PDB file of C-alpha atoms in Angstrom:
ATOM      1  CA  UNK Q1379     -12.130  11.865 -16.551  1.00 59.00           C
ATOM      2  CA  UNK Q1380     -11.378  10.933 -12.956  1.00 63.00           C
ATOM      3  CA  UNK Q1381     -10.973   7.229 -12.202  1.00 63.00           C
ATOM      4  CA  UNK Q1382     -10.826   5.756  -8.701  1.00 67.00           C
ATOM      5  CA  UNK Q1383      -9.871   2.298  -7.542  1.00 67.00           C
ATOM      6  CA  UNK Q1384      -7.773   0.253  -5.159  1.00 71.00           C
ATOM      7  CA  UNK Q1385      -4.069   1.136  -5.069  1.00 80.00           C
ATOM      8  CA  UNK Q1386      -1.347  -1.555  -4.952  1.00 84.00           C
ATOM      9  CA  UNK Q1387      -0.876  -1.025  -1.227  1.00 83.00           C
ATOM     10  CA  UNK Q1388      -4.604  -1.273  -0.556  1.00 82.00           C
ATOM     11  CA  UNK Q1389      -4.769  -4.604  -2.340  1.00 83.00           C
ATOM     12  CA  UNK Q1390      -1.572  -5.848  -0.680  1.00 85.00           C
ATOM     13  CA  UNK Q1391      -2.953  -4.892   2.728  1.00 82.00           C
ATOM     14  CA  UNK Q1392      -6.070  -7.000   2.111  1.00 80.00           C
ATOM     15  CA  UNK Q1393      -3.788  -9.977   1.327  1.00 81.00           C
ATOM     16  CA  UNK Q1394      -1.737  -9.640   4.509  1.00 80.00           C
ATOM     17  CA  UNK Q1395       1.449  -8.300   2.843  1.00 83.00           C
ATOM     18  CA  UNK Q1396       2.615 -11.877   2.257  1.00 84.00           C
ATOM     19  CA  UNK Q1397       2.443 -13.454  -1.208  1.00 85.00           C
ATOM     20  CA  UNK Q1398       4.543 -16.605  -1.495  1.00 82.00           C
ATOM     21  CA  UNK Q1399       2.543 -18.488  -4.099  1.00 84.00           C
ATOM     22  CA  UNK Q1400       3.776 -17.846  -7.682  1.00 84.00           C
ATOM     23  CA  UNK Q1401       0.284 -17.855  -9.183  1.00 86.00           C
ATOM     24  CA  UNK Q1402      -0.948 -15.353  -6.597  1.00 85.00           C
ATOM     25  CA  UNK Q1403       2.067 -13.097  -7.186  1.00 88.00           C
ATOM     26  CA  UNK Q1404       1.530 -13.165 -10.941  1.00 89.00           C
ATOM     27  CA  UNK Q1405      -2.163 -12.387 -10.612  1.00 88.00           C
ATOM     28  CA  UNK Q1406      -1.451  -9.561  -8.211  1.00 87.00           C
ATOM     29  CA  UNK Q1407       1.270  -7.866 -10.276  1.00 89.00           C
ATOM     30  CA  UNK Q1408      -0.730  -8.226 -13.493  1.00 88.00           C
ATOM     31  CA  UNK Q1409      -3.355  -5.905 -12.019  1.00 86.00           C
ATOM     32  CA  UNK Q1410      -0.773  -3.114 -12.142  1.00 85.00           C
ATOM     33  CA  UNK Q1411       1.122  -4.046 -15.325  1.00 86.00           C
ATOM     34  CA  UNK Q1412       3.891  -5.850 -13.437  1.00 88.00           C
ATOM     35  CA  UNK Q1413       6.893  -4.325 -11.701  1.00 90.00           C
ATOM     36  CA  UNK Q1414       7.556  -2.105 -14.708  1.00 91.00           C
ATOM     37  CA  UNK Q1415       4.053  -0.729 -14.394  1.00 89.00           C
ATOM     38  CA  UNK Q1416       4.658   0.023 -10.723  1.00 89.00           C
ATOM     39  CA  UNK Q1417       7.943   1.826 -11.394  1.00 91.00           C
ATOM     40  CA  UNK Q1418       6.565   3.761 -14.358  1.00 89.00           C
ATOM     41  CA  UNK Q1419       3.316   4.748 -12.655  1.00 84.00           C
ATOM     42  CA  UNK Q1420       0.867   2.771 -14.787  1.00 83.00           C
ATOM     43  CA  UNK Q1421      -1.627   2.311 -11.977  1.00 80.00           C
ATOM     44  CA  UNK Q1422      -4.139   4.253  -9.908  1.00 76.00           C
ATOM     45  CA  UNK Q1423      -2.575   6.314  -7.133  1.00 74.00           C
ATOM     46  CA  UNK Q1424      -2.113   9.775  -5.659  1.00 75.00           C
ATOM     47  CA  UNK Q1425      -1.189  12.514  -8.116  1.00 73.00           C
ATOM     48  CA  UNK Q1426       2.570  12.928  -8.494  1.00 78.00           C
ATOM     49  CA  UNK Q1427       3.715   9.872  -6.515  1.00 82.00           C
ATOM     50  CA  UNK Q1428       3.134   6.951  -8.873  1.00 86.00           C
ATOM     51  CA  UNK Q1429       5.978   7.410 -11.379  1.00 90.00           C
ATOM     52  CA  UNK Q1430       8.909   6.144  -9.302  1.00 92.00           C
ATOM     53  CA  UNK Q1431      11.460   6.459 -12.102  1.00 92.00           C
ATOM     54  CA  UNK Q1432      10.592  10.096 -12.770  1.00 92.00           C
ATOM     55  CA  UNK Q1433      10.810  10.955  -9.061  1.00 93.00           C
ATOM     56  CA  UNK Q1434      14.201   9.225  -8.880  1.00 94.00           C
ATOM     57  CA  UNK Q1435      15.422  11.327 -11.813  1.00 94.00           C
ATOM     58  CA  UNK Q1436      14.245  14.497 -10.080  1.00 94.00           C
ATOM     59  CA  UNK Q1437      16.003  13.367  -6.899  1.00 94.00           C
ATOM     60  CA  UNK Q1438      19.285  12.884  -8.779  1.00 95.00           C
ATOM     61  CA  UNK Q1439      18.945  16.365 -10.292  1.00 96.00           C
ATOM     62  CA  UNK Q1440      18.205  17.994  -6.922  1.00 95.00           C
ATOM     63  CA  UNK Q1441      21.141  16.160  -5.349  1.00 93.00           C
ATOM     64  CA  UNK Q1442      23.457  17.217  -8.163  1.00 94.00           C
ATOM     65  CA  UNK Q1443      22.382  20.834  -7.639  1.00 93.00           C
ATOM     66  CA  UNK Q1444      22.940  20.337  -3.870  1.00 91.00           C
ATOM     67  CA  UNK Q1445      19.388  21.386  -3.131  1.00 92.00           C
ATOM     68  CA  UNK Q1446      18.803  18.240  -1.050  1.00 92.00           C
ATOM     69  CA  UNK Q1447      21.112  15.967   0.918  1.00 91.00           C
ATOM     70  CA  UNK Q1448      21.423  12.788  -1.159  1.00 93.00           C
ATOM     71  CA  UNK Q1449      22.198  10.686   1.918  1.00 92.00           C
ATOM     72  CA  UNK Q1450      18.658  10.955   3.295  1.00 94.00           C
ATOM     73  CA  UNK Q1451      16.727   9.446   0.351  1.00 94.00           C
ATOM     74  CA  UNK Q1452      19.472   6.896  -0.338  1.00 95.00           C
ATOM     75  CA  UNK Q1453      19.549   5.657   3.279  1.00 95.00           C
ATOM     76  CA  UNK Q1454      15.754   5.603   3.480  1.00 95.00           C
ATOM     77  CA  UNK Q1455      15.244   3.645   0.256  1.00 95.00           C
ATOM     78  CA  UNK Q1456      18.147   1.290   1.055  1.00 95.00           C
ATOM     79  CA  UNK Q1457      16.754   0.646   4.556  1.00 94.00           C
ATOM     80  CA  UNK Q1458      13.236   0.094   3.214  1.00 94.00           C
ATOM     81  CA  UNK Q1459      14.622  -2.300   0.613  1.00 95.00           C
ATOM     82  CA  UNK Q1460      16.661  -4.116   3.275  1.00 94.00           C
ATOM     83  CA  UNK Q1461      13.750  -4.494   5.688  1.00 94.00           C
ATOM     84  CA  UNK Q1462      11.552  -5.840   2.883  1.00 92.00           C
ATOM     85  CA  UNK Q1463      14.340  -8.291   1.988  1.00 93.00           C
ATOM     86  CA  UNK Q1464      14.265  -9.616   5.566  1.00 92.00           C
ATOM     87  CA  UNK Q1465      10.523 -10.205   5.256  1.00 90.00           C
ATOM     88  CA  UNK Q1466      11.115 -11.823   1.869  1.00 90.00           C
ATOM     89  CA  UNK Q1467      13.513 -14.385   3.355  1.00 89.00           C
ATOM     90  CA  UNK Q1468      11.291 -15.062   6.370  1.00 86.00           C
ATOM     91  CA  UNK Q1469       8.256 -15.758   4.190  1.00 86.00           C
ATOM     92  CA  UNK Q1470       9.916 -17.366   1.169  1.00 85.00           C
ATOM     93  CA  UNK Q1471       8.965 -14.677  -1.347  1.00 88.00           C
ATOM     94  CA  UNK Q1472      10.871 -13.566  -4.440  1.00 87.00           C
ATOM     95  CA  UNK Q1473      12.963 -10.490  -5.137  1.00 91.00           C
ATOM     96  CA  UNK Q1474       9.917  -8.763  -6.558  1.00 92.00           C
ATOM     97  CA  UNK Q1475       8.850  -8.007  -2.975  1.00 92.00           C
ATOM     98  CA  UNK Q1476      11.556  -5.492  -1.925  1.00 93.00           C
ATOM     99  CA  UNK Q1477      11.302  -3.800  -5.340  1.00 94.00           C
ATOM    100  CA  UNK Q1478       7.557  -3.581  -4.832  1.00 92.00           C
ATOM    101  CA  UNK Q1479       8.164  -2.040  -1.400  1.00 91.00           C
ATOM    102  CA  UNK Q1480      10.132   0.910  -2.769  1.00 92.00           C
ATOM    103  CA  UNK Q1481       8.038   1.487  -5.895  1.00 91.00           C
ATOM    104  CA  UNK Q1482       4.557   1.865  -4.424  1.00 87.00           C
ATOM    105  CA  UNK Q1483       2.786   4.296  -2.151  1.00 82.00           C
ATOM    106  CA  UNK Q1484       4.611   7.421  -1.098  1.00 86.00           C
ATOM    107  CA  UNK Q1485       8.018   5.776  -0.642  1.00 91.00           C
ATOM    108  CA  UNK Q1486       9.974   7.502  -3.401  1.00 93.00           C
ATOM    109  CA  UNK Q1487       7.985  10.725  -3.208  1.00 92.00           C
ATOM    110  CA  UNK Q1488       8.529  10.948   0.524  1.00 91.00           C
ATOM    111  CA  UNK Q1489      12.222  10.104   0.171  1.00 93.00           C
ATOM    112  CA  UNK Q1490      12.944  12.906  -2.309  1.00 94.00           C
ATOM    113  CA  UNK Q1491      10.539  15.673  -1.366  1.00 93.00           C
ATOM    114  CA  UNK Q1492       9.608  15.199   2.300  1.00 91.00           C
ATOM    115  CA  UNK Q1493      12.437  13.555   4.243  1.00 92.00           C
ATOM    116  CA  UNK Q1494      14.868  16.109   2.808  1.00 91.00           C
ATOM    117  CA  UNK Q1495      13.038  19.111   4.248  1.00 89.00           C
ATOM    118  CA  UNK Q1496      15.795  21.086   6.015  1.00 85.00           C
ATOM    119  CA  UNK Q1497      13.443  22.538   8.634  1.00 87.00           C
ATOM    120  CA  UNK Q1498      11.996  19.298  10.030  1.00 88.00           C
ATOM    121  CA  UNK Q1499      15.012  16.971   9.633  1.00 89.00           C
ATOM    122  CA  UNK Q1500      18.103  16.808  11.894  1.00 90.00           C
ATOM    123  CA  UNK Q1501      20.954  19.211  11.222  1.00 88.00           C
ATOM    124  CA  UNK Q1502      23.867  16.757  11.468  1.00 85.00           C
ATOM    125  CA  UNK Q1503      24.637  14.148   8.827  1.00 86.00           C
ATOM    126  CA  UNK Q1504      24.628  11.196  11.288  1.00 87.00           C
ATOM    127  CA  UNK Q1505      21.365  12.512  12.701  1.00 89.00           C
ATOM    128  CA  UNK Q1506      19.823  12.535   9.230  1.00 91.00           C
ATOM    129  CA  UNK Q1507      20.947   8.949   8.671  1.00 91.00           C
ATOM    130  CA  UNK Q1508      19.325   7.842  11.928  1.00 92.00           C
ATOM    131  CA  UNK Q1509      16.238   9.863  10.960  1.00 94.00           C
ATOM    132  CA  UNK Q1510      15.986   8.081   7.585  1.00 94.00           C
ATOM    133  CA  UNK Q1511      16.437   4.618   9.146  1.00 94.00           C
ATOM    134  CA  UNK Q1512      13.722   5.415  11.693  1.00 93.00           C
ATOM    135  CA  UNK Q1513      11.267   6.459   8.984  1.00 94.00           C
ATOM    136  CA  UNK Q1514      11.996   3.266   7.024  1.00 94.00           C
ATOM    137  CA  UNK Q1515      11.447   1.117  10.120  1.00 93.00           C
ATOM    138  CA  UNK Q1516       8.128   2.753  10.994  1.00 93.00           C
ATOM    139  CA  UNK Q1517       6.980   2.609   7.374  1.00 92.00           C
ATOM    140  CA  UNK Q1518       7.644  -1.129   7.239  1.00 92.00           C
ATOM    141  CA  UNK Q1519       5.888  -1.797  10.543  1.00 90.00           C
ATOM    142  CA  UNK Q1520       2.840   0.275   9.636  1.00 89.00           C
ATOM    143  CA  UNK Q1521       2.563  -1.364   6.247  1.00 87.00           C
ATOM    144  CA  UNK Q1522       2.982  -4.953   7.409  1.00 86.00           C
ATOM    145  CA  UNK Q1523       1.421  -4.909  10.879  1.00 83.00           C
ATOM    146  CA  UNK Q1524      -0.846  -1.874  10.883  1.00 77.00           C
ATOM    147  CA  UNK Q1525      -4.344  -1.367   9.542  1.00 66.00           C
ATOM    148  CA  UNK Q1526      -3.465   1.874   7.763  1.00 67.00           C
ATOM    149  CA  UNK Q1527      -3.298   2.153   3.964  1.00 64.00           C
ATOM    150  CA  UNK Q1528       0.028   4.020   3.877  1.00 68.00           C
ATOM    151  CA  UNK Q1529       2.845   4.345   6.364  1.00 83.00           C
ATOM    152  CA  UNK Q1530       5.298   6.803   4.809  1.00 89.00           C
ATOM    153  CA  UNK Q1531       3.557  10.039   5.727  1.00 88.00           C
ATOM    154  CA  UNK Q1532       2.768   8.947   9.271  1.00 89.00           C
ATOM    155  CA  UNK Q1533       6.314   7.715   9.776  1.00 91.00           C
ATOM    156  CA  UNK Q1534       7.765  11.022   8.612  1.00 92.00           C
ATOM    157  CA  UNK Q1535       5.468  12.975  10.924  1.00 91.00           C
ATOM    158  CA  UNK Q1536       6.426  10.800  13.882  1.00 92.00           C
ATOM    159  CA  UNK Q1537      10.155  11.084  13.208  1.00 93.00           C
ATOM    160  CA  UNK Q1538       9.776  14.857  12.756  1.00 92.00           C
ATOM    161  CA  UNK Q1539       8.778  14.941  16.417  1.00 92.00           C
ATOM    162  CA  UNK Q1540      11.966  13.034  17.224  1.00 91.00           C
ATOM    163  CA  UNK Q1541      14.184  15.553  15.394  1.00 91.00           C
ATOM    164  CA  UNK Q1542      14.856  17.781  18.444  1.00 91.00           C
ATOM    165  CA  UNK Q1543      15.791  14.694  20.473  1.00 90.00           C
ATOM    166  CA  UNK Q1544      18.152  13.435  17.759  1.00 89.00           C
ATOM    167  CA  UNK Q1545      19.789  16.859  17.489  1.00 86.00           C
ATOM    168  CA  UNK Q1546      20.219  17.038  21.266  1.00 86.00           C
ATOM    169  CA  UNK Q1547      21.820  13.592  21.405  1.00 83.00           C
ATOM    170  CA  UNK Q1548      24.231  14.524  18.612  1.00 78.00           C
ATOM    171  CA  UNK Q1549      24.935  18.010  19.965  1.00 74.00           C
ATOM    172  CA  UNK Q1550      28.543  18.601  20.925  1.00 64.00           C
ATOM    173  CA  UNK Q1551      29.964  15.562  19.132  1.00 64.00           C
ATOM    174  CA  UNK Q1552      33.044  16.523  17.108  1.00 65.00           C
ATOM    175  CA  UNK Q1553      33.031  15.754  13.412  1.00 61.00           C
ATOM    176  CA  UNK Q1554      36.032  13.462  13.913  1.00 65.00           C
ATOM    177  CA  UNK Q1555      34.158  11.207  16.350  1.00 70.00           C
ATOM    178  CA  UNK Q1556      33.569   8.670  13.575  1.00 74.00           C
ATOM    179  CA  UNK Q1557      33.592   5.692  15.932  1.00 77.00           C
ATOM    180  CA  UNK Q1558      30.881   7.174  18.129  1.00 76.00           C
ATOM    181  CA  UNK Q1559      28.705   7.987  15.128  1.00 78.00           C
ATOM    182  CA  UNK Q1560      29.249   4.516  13.660  1.00 83.00           C
ATOM    183  CA  UNK Q1561      28.212   2.842  16.940  1.00 84.00           C
ATOM    184  CA  UNK Q1562      25.066   4.987  17.175  1.00 83.00           C
ATOM    185  CA  UNK Q1563      23.983   4.356  13.590  1.00 84.00           C
ATOM    186  CA  UNK Q1564      24.875   0.658  13.831  1.00 87.00           C
ATOM    187  CA  UNK Q1565      22.860   0.266  17.028  1.00 87.00           C
ATOM    188  CA  UNK Q1566      19.790   1.895  15.480  1.00 86.00           C
ATOM    189  CA  UNK Q1567      20.099  -0.314  12.404  1.00 87.00           C
ATOM    190  CA  UNK Q1568      20.567  -3.487  14.488  1.00 89.00           C
ATOM    191  CA  UNK Q1569      17.511  -2.729  16.631  1.00 88.00           C
ATOM    192  CA  UNK Q1570      15.499  -2.021  13.480  1.00 88.00           C
ATOM    193  CA  UNK Q1571      16.481  -5.336  11.882  1.00 86.00           C
ATOM    194  CA  UNK Q1572      15.617  -7.300  15.026  1.00 87.00           C
ATOM    195  CA  UNK Q1573      12.300  -5.483  15.305  1.00 85.00           C
ATOM    196  CA  UNK Q1574      11.359  -6.267  11.708  1.00 85.00           C
ATOM    197  CA  UNK Q1575      12.379  -9.919  12.085  1.00 81.00           C
ATOM    198  CA  UNK Q1576      10.384 -10.318  15.299  1.00 81.00           C
ATOM    199  CA  UNK Q1577       7.201  -8.481  14.352  1.00 78.00           C
ATOM    200  CA  UNK Q1578       6.806  -9.929  10.843  1.00 75.00           C
ATOM    201  CA  UNK Q1579       7.282 -13.584  11.806  1.00 67.00           C
ATOM    202  CA  UNK Q1580       3.544 -13.890  12.467  1.00 61.00           C
ATOM    203  CA  UNK Q1581       2.431 -12.353   9.155  1.00 61.00           C
ATOM    204  CA  UNK Q1582       0.707 -14.668   6.710  1.00 61.00           C
ATOM    205  CA  UNK Q1583      -1.143 -14.640   3.417  1.00 60.00           C
ATOM    206  CA  UNK Q1584      -4.852 -13.847   3.572  1.00 65.00           C
ATOM    207  CA  UNK Q1585      -6.840 -15.413   0.779  1.00 58.00           C
ATOM    208  CA  UNK Q1586      -9.468 -13.067  -0.687  1.00 55.00           C
ATOM    209  CA  UNK Q1587     -12.919 -13.753   0.671  1.00 50.00           C
ATOM    210  CA  UNK Q1588     -15.504 -14.116  -2.073  1.00 44.00           C
ATOM    211  CA  UNK Q1589     -19.006 -13.471  -0.737  1.00 47.00           C
ATOM    212  CA  UNK Q1590     -21.447 -16.251  -1.430  1.00 52.00           C
ATOM    213  CA  UNK Q1591     -24.464 -15.461  -3.557  1.00 51.00           C
ATOM    214  CA  UNK Q1592     -27.752 -15.530  -1.755  1.00 51.00           C
ATOM    215  CA  UNK Q1593     -29.910 -18.451  -2.708  1.00 49.00           C
ATOM    216  CA  UNK Q1594     -33.185 -17.507  -4.284  1.00 53.00           C
ATOM    217  CA  UNK Q1595     -36.243 -18.937  -2.630  1.00 51.00           C
TER     218      UNK Q1595
END
């Protein structure tokens, strides 16, 4: 049988992506069997992307076999976790929030199977790191400030268009130019952090609106 329903991100979007009341957090997570349910895929979602733990295991295997570059998914997930932590501190939420951020939607699926595509990602290692940070930044902004149900796929598509530009900027840099690479990556990360801090300061919890029953006359 096929069952449809609201995904965790759909419900979170309707609440404004800010849950700082313990009773609201508990009620929300209980809909999806808690954080363990989110990581183990015990909720309604797209086929193949809900079981975060299984996708992580596949990612470790592919990295061990050197089929994918492990830096890309690690930097993406770490950046996504870090950006969600910034929002957590700004809004007084618990540590469940950044773990929720990396366990729902297409975050882990995109990190392992889509960001690592060798054709559409930058060729240099520093370029791939900048690419992953950019996808994490756009994903966070689309999720928190946009009206779209999922930001991972759109963020990847947008950064794919930036791949030629990233490769051109990194072209000709010697591998030993560690300082130059560090400054570039640090600048991108600093701008991303400031952007997240600035744009999410106005986010707030939206209480669910319960429609009133029509009075019978």
